[in-house]
Short mmCIF file of C-alpha atoms in Angstrom, two decimals:
data_model
loop_
_atom_site.label_atom_id
_atom_site.label_comp_id
_atom_site.label_asym_id
_atom_site.label_seq_id
_atom_site.Cartn_x
_atom_site.Cartn_y
_atom_site.Cartn_z
CA UNK A 1 -10.58 9.26 11.07
CA UNK A 2 -11.36 10.96 7.96
CA UNK A 3 -14.56 10.23 6.09
CA UNK A 4 -13.45 12.04 2.92
CA UNK A 5 -10.12 11.83 1.08
CA UNK A 6 -9.50 14.37 -1.48
CA UNK A 7 -7.08 13.58 -4.57
CA UNK A 8 -5.00 15.13 -5.72
CA UNK A 9 -3.49 16.63 -2.72
CA UNK A 10 -2.29 19.42 -4.68
CA UNK A 11 -2.84 20.74 -8.17
CA UNK A 12 -1.24 23.37 -10.26
CA UNK A 13 -2.75 24.57 -13.53
CA UNK A 14 -2.61 27.74 -15.92
CA UNK A 15 -5.28 29.92 -16.22
CA UNK A 16 -8.10 29.15 -18.37
CA UNK A 17 -7.62 25.03 -17.72
CA UNK A 18 -10.22 23.34 -16.09
CA UNK A 19 -9.47 21.75 -12.66
CA UNK A 20 -10.83 18.56 -11.40
CA UNK A 21 -10.76 17.45 -7.91
CA UNK A 22 -11.99 13.87 -6.42
CA UNK A 23 -13.34 12.90 -3.23
CA UNK A 24 -13.79 9.45 -1.77
CA UNK A 25 -15.89 8.58 1.33
CA UNK A 26 -16.48 5.38 3.24
CA UNK A 27 -20.17 5.08 4.57
CA UNK A 28 -23.72 6.37 3.36
CA UNK A 29 -24.56 9.83 3.13
CA UNK A 30 -27.33 12.09 3.07
CA UNK A 31 -25.65 14.53 1.18
CA UNK A 32 -21.81 15.82 -0.04
CA UNK A 33 -20.88 19.33 0.19
CA UNK A 34 -17.66 21.20 -1.27
CA UNK A 35 -16.21 24.00 0.77
CA UNK A 36 -13.38 26.53 -0.35
CA UNK A 37 -10.94 28.17 1.84
CA UNK A 38 -8.64 30.85 0.94
CA UNK A 39 -5.21 30.91 2.80
CA UNK A 40 -6.04 32.12 6.11
CA UNK A 41 -9.52 32.43 6.22
CA UNK A 42 -12.67 30.56 6.86
CA UNK A 43 -14.35 28.03 4.90
CA UNK A 44 -17.04 29.01 2.38
CA UNK A 45 -19.64 26.70 0.89
CA UNK A 46 -19.77 25.96 -2.51
CA UNK A 47 -22.39 23.57 -3.75
CA UNK A 48 -24.29 20.91 -1.88
CA UNK A 49 -25.36 17.49 -3.86
CA UNK A 50 -28.02 15.18 -2.25
CA UNK A 51 -27.50 11.34 -2.28
CA UNK A 52 -30.20 10.95 -4.96
CA UNK A 53 -28.77 13.56 -7.31
CA UNK A 54 -25.89 12.60 -9.66
CA UNK A 55 -24.88 16.07 -11.24
CA UNK A 56 -25.24 19.67 -9.79
CA UNK A 57 -24.11 22.80 -11.43
CA UNK A 58 -23.46 26.35 -10.19
CA UNK A 59 -21.82 29.11 -12.28
CA UNK A 60 -18.15 27.33 -13.35
CA UNK A 61 -18.56 24.65 -10.90
CA UNK A 62 -19.67 21.19 -11.72
CA UNK A 63 -20.46 18.58 -9.01
CA UNK A 64 -20.94 14.61 -9.85
CA UNK A 65 -21.93 12.11 -7.18
CA UNK A 66 -21.68 8.23 -7.71
CA UNK A 67 -22.94 6.71 -4.71
CA UNK A 68 -22.12 3.05 -5.78
CA UNK A 69 -18.40 4.23 -5.93
CA UNK A 70 -18.68 6.34 -2.85
CA UNK A 71 -17.09 9.09 -4.70
CA UNK A 72 -17.61 13.02 -6.02
CA UNK A 73 -16.05 15.19 -8.24
CA UNK A 74 -15.59 18.99 -8.60
CA UNK A 75 -14.78 20.26 -11.80
CA UNK A 76 -13.86 24.16 -12.04
CA UNK A 77 -14.15 25.20 -15.64
CA UNK A 78 -12.21 28.15 -17.31
CA UNK A 79 -10.11 28.68 -13.73
CA UNK A 80 -8.78 32.09 -12.88
CA UNK A 81 -5.90 33.04 -10.59
CA UNK A 82 -8.84 34.06 -7.99
CA UNK A 83 -9.64 30.37 -7.69
CA UNK A 84 -6.49 29.56 -6.01
CA UNK A 85 -7.42 27.98 -2.71
CA UNK A 86 -7.73 24.79 -1.03
CA UNK A 87 -11.02 22.75 -1.50
CA UNK A 88 -12.66 20.43 0.90
CA UNK A 89 -15.47 17.90 0.37
CA UNK A 90 -17.61 16.98 3.59
CA UNK A 91 -20.29 14.40 4.03
CA UNK A 92 -23.43 14.52 5.95
CA UNK A 93 -23.93 11.07 6.98
CA UNK A 94 -27.12 9.06 6.48
CA UNK A 95 -29.79 9.17 9.17
CA UNK A 96 -27.94 11.82 11.02
CA UNK A 97 -30.14 14.27 12.90
CA UNK A 98 -27.42 16.56 13.91
CA UNK A 99 -26.43 17.94 10.45
CA UNK A 100 -22.61 17.42 11.46
CA UNK A 101 -20.18 16.96 8.58
CA UNK A 102 -16.94 15.04 8.15
CA UNK A 103 -14.41 16.91 6.21
CA UNK A 104 -11.56 15.75 3.99
CA UNK A 105 -7.93 16.85 3.98
CA UNK A 106 -8.53 19.05 0.90
CA UNK A 107 -6.99 19.67 -2.24
CA UNK A 108 -4.56 22.56 -2.69
CA UNK A 109 -5.07 24.42 -6.14
CA UNK A 110 -3.03 26.94 -7.48
CA UNK A 111 -3.86 28.51 -10.82
CA UNK A 112 -1.15 30.16 -12.41
CA UNK A 113 -1.62 33.61 -14.25
CA UNK B 1 -26.09 40.27 8.89
CA UNK B 2 -22.64 39.66 10.36
CA UNK B 3 -22.89 35.95 9.92
CA UNK B 4 -20.51 33.91 12.29
CA UNK B 5 -17.83 35.81 14.18
CA UNK B 6 -15.31 34.71 16.48
CA UNK B 7 -13.14 36.34 19.10
CA UNK B 8 -10.61 36.89 19.81
CA UNK B 9 -8.69 36.32 16.05
CA UNK B 10 -5.08 35.52 17.65
CA UNK B 11 -4.11 34.44 21.21
CA UNK B 12 -0.86 33.00 22.65
CA UNK B 13 -1.01 31.15 25.72
CA UNK B 14 1.49 29.32 28.19
CA UNK B 15 0.99 25.66 28.91
CA UNK B 16 -1.48 25.42 31.83
CA UNK B 17 -3.17 28.69 31.20
CA UNK B 18 -6.91 28.80 30.40
CA UNK B 19 -9.06 30.71 27.76
CA UNK B 20 -12.53 31.14 26.24
CA UNK B 21 -13.03 31.56 22.56
CA UNK B 22 -16.55 33.23 21.59
CA UNK B 23 -18.57 32.21 18.74
CA UNK B 24 -21.58 34.35 17.74
CA UNK B 25 -24.08 33.90 15.00
CA UNK B 26 -26.88 36.12 13.97
CA UNK B 27 -28.82 33.74 11.63
CA UNK B 28 -30.87 32.33 14.55
CA UNK B 29 -29.36 28.59 13.45
CA UNK B 30 -30.11 25.89 15.91
CA UNK B 31 -26.71 23.92 15.13
CA UNK B 32 -23.33 25.08 16.18
CA UNK B 33 -19.89 23.39 15.93
CA UNK B 34 -16.40 23.89 16.97
CA UNK B 35 -13.75 22.55 14.67
CA UNK B 36 -9.80 22.51 14.81
CA UNK B 37 -7.73 22.73 11.94
CA UNK B 38 -3.90 21.43 11.64
CA UNK B 39 -1.88 21.11 8.49
CA UNK B 40 -2.53 18.18 6.43
CA UNK B 41 -5.63 17.25 9.01
CA UNK B 42 -8.47 18.99 7.23
CA UNK B 43 -11.01 20.04 10.11
CA UNK B 44 -11.86 17.87 13.13
CA UNK B 45 -14.97 18.38 15.12
CA UNK B 46 -14.43 18.95 18.67
CA UNK B 47 -17.94 19.89 19.97
CA UNK B 48 -21.16 20.67 18.71
CA UNK B 49 -24.82 21.71 19.74
CA UNK B 50 -28.09 21.19 18.36
CA UNK B 51 -29.76 23.73 20.17
CA UNK B 52 -29.61 26.31 23.30
CA UNK B 53 -28.63 24.60 26.29
CA UNK B 54 -27.23 21.12 24.62
CA UNK B 55 -23.67 20.15 23.90
CA UNK B 56 -22.08 16.94 22.62
CA UNK B 57 -18.81 15.53 21.98
CA UNK B 58 -17.08 15.16 18.64
CA UNK B 59 -14.17 13.56 17.21
CA UNK B 60 -11.48 15.31 19.46
CA UNK B 61 -13.28 16.59 22.44
CA UNK B 62 -10.46 15.63 25.02
CA UNK B 63 -9.20 18.96 26.82
CA UNK B 64 -12.15 21.22 25.49
CA UNK B 65 -15.31 22.24 27.22
CA UNK B 66 -18.30 23.87 25.51
CA UNK B 67 -21.27 25.73 26.61
CA UNK B 68 -24.40 27.15 24.90
CA UNK B 69 -26.27 29.29 27.08
CA UNK B 70 -27.81 31.61 24.44
CA UNK B 71 -28.74 30.14 20.95
CA UNK B 72 -26.65 32.71 19.33
CA UNK B 73 -23.32 31.92 21.28
CA UNK B 74 -21.11 28.84 21.58
CA UNK B 75 -18.34 29.00 23.73
CA UNK B 76 -15.25 27.06 23.75
CA UNK B 77 -13.03 26.51 26.69
CA UNK B 78 -9.59 25.21 27.51
CA UNK B 79 -9.03 24.66 31.07
CA UNK B 80 -5.39 23.91 30.81
CA UNK B 81 -3.82 24.60 27.65
CA UNK B 82 -1.20 22.12 26.10
CA UNK B 83 1.29 22.57 23.16
CA UNK B 84 -0.86 20.09 21.26
CA UNK B 85 -3.84 22.54 21.31
CA UNK B 86 -1.65 24.96 18.94
CA UNK B 87 -4.03 25.19 16.03
CA UNK B 88 -6.63 27.22 14.14
CA UNK B 89 -10.06 27.04 15.63
CA UNK B 90 -13.15 27.63 13.54
CA UNK B 91 -16.73 27.84 14.60
CA UNK B 92 -19.65 27.21 12.32
CA UNK B 93 -23.52 27.16 12.38
CA UNK B 94 -25.92 25.30 10.14
CA UNK B 95 -29.17 26.03 8.52
CA UNK B 96 -30.26 22.58 8.14
CA UNK B 97 -28.06 22.16 4.95
CA UNK B 98 -24.74 24.13 4.46
CA UNK B 99 -22.35 25.40 7.27
CA UNK B 100 -21.41 28.88 7.59
CA UNK B 101 -17.96 29.35 9.13
CA UNK B 102 -16.37 32.21 11.32
CA UNK B 103 -13.00 33.58 10.40
CA UNK B 104 -11.03 31.45 12.66
CA UNK B 105 -8.79 32.07 15.79
CA UNK B 106 -5.08 30.89 15.80
CA UNK B 107 -3.94 29.84 18.96
CA UNK B 108 -0.30 29.15 19.83
CA UNK B 109 0.25 27.41 23.15
CA UNK B 110 4.10 27.83 24.20
#
């Protein structure tokens, strides 16, 4: 069963707008990661936030983590057409020694030029 | 560095045929993983390895076998392919934090 569930499943915005995607998970985690996948390609790591962190930034990306609500959000500011892709959250479970990740089902983001 | 590479990129099999997918990484990572990705299902872990000579089952291991004879290679085998194994297969390696993915193998089983 999936640990992470992304919301919304699909999102369409205009270039320049901000895009927000949410992820909810079920069990305690070591960290939560966000990945991007362009159509027909492999996943690319975007950002990792540890369980003791609440917010992290990387360029136009902002990730928040609320462990009490077991949820995370990814904000992409000033979106570009090139941001069109699927975005997945992935959780590394607490106490895991295998570095396994459990992926959600993803949010498909379409940025219209 | 080539990162994580996968061969082949595409393959069509008939039901009952066997094949091996090869994953190679040049980053000296201990951890390696095989996933399958199906529409609307995200990525599901098939098997993984925490080091040379080790393998373990993931979420959906049935119908697959793996081997990690060398640290840099992780092989995924299908002994008797079934149409339900039609999917895109991704290999990944891990540096203790993020995972690095290969470009994928698109497999169709007729």
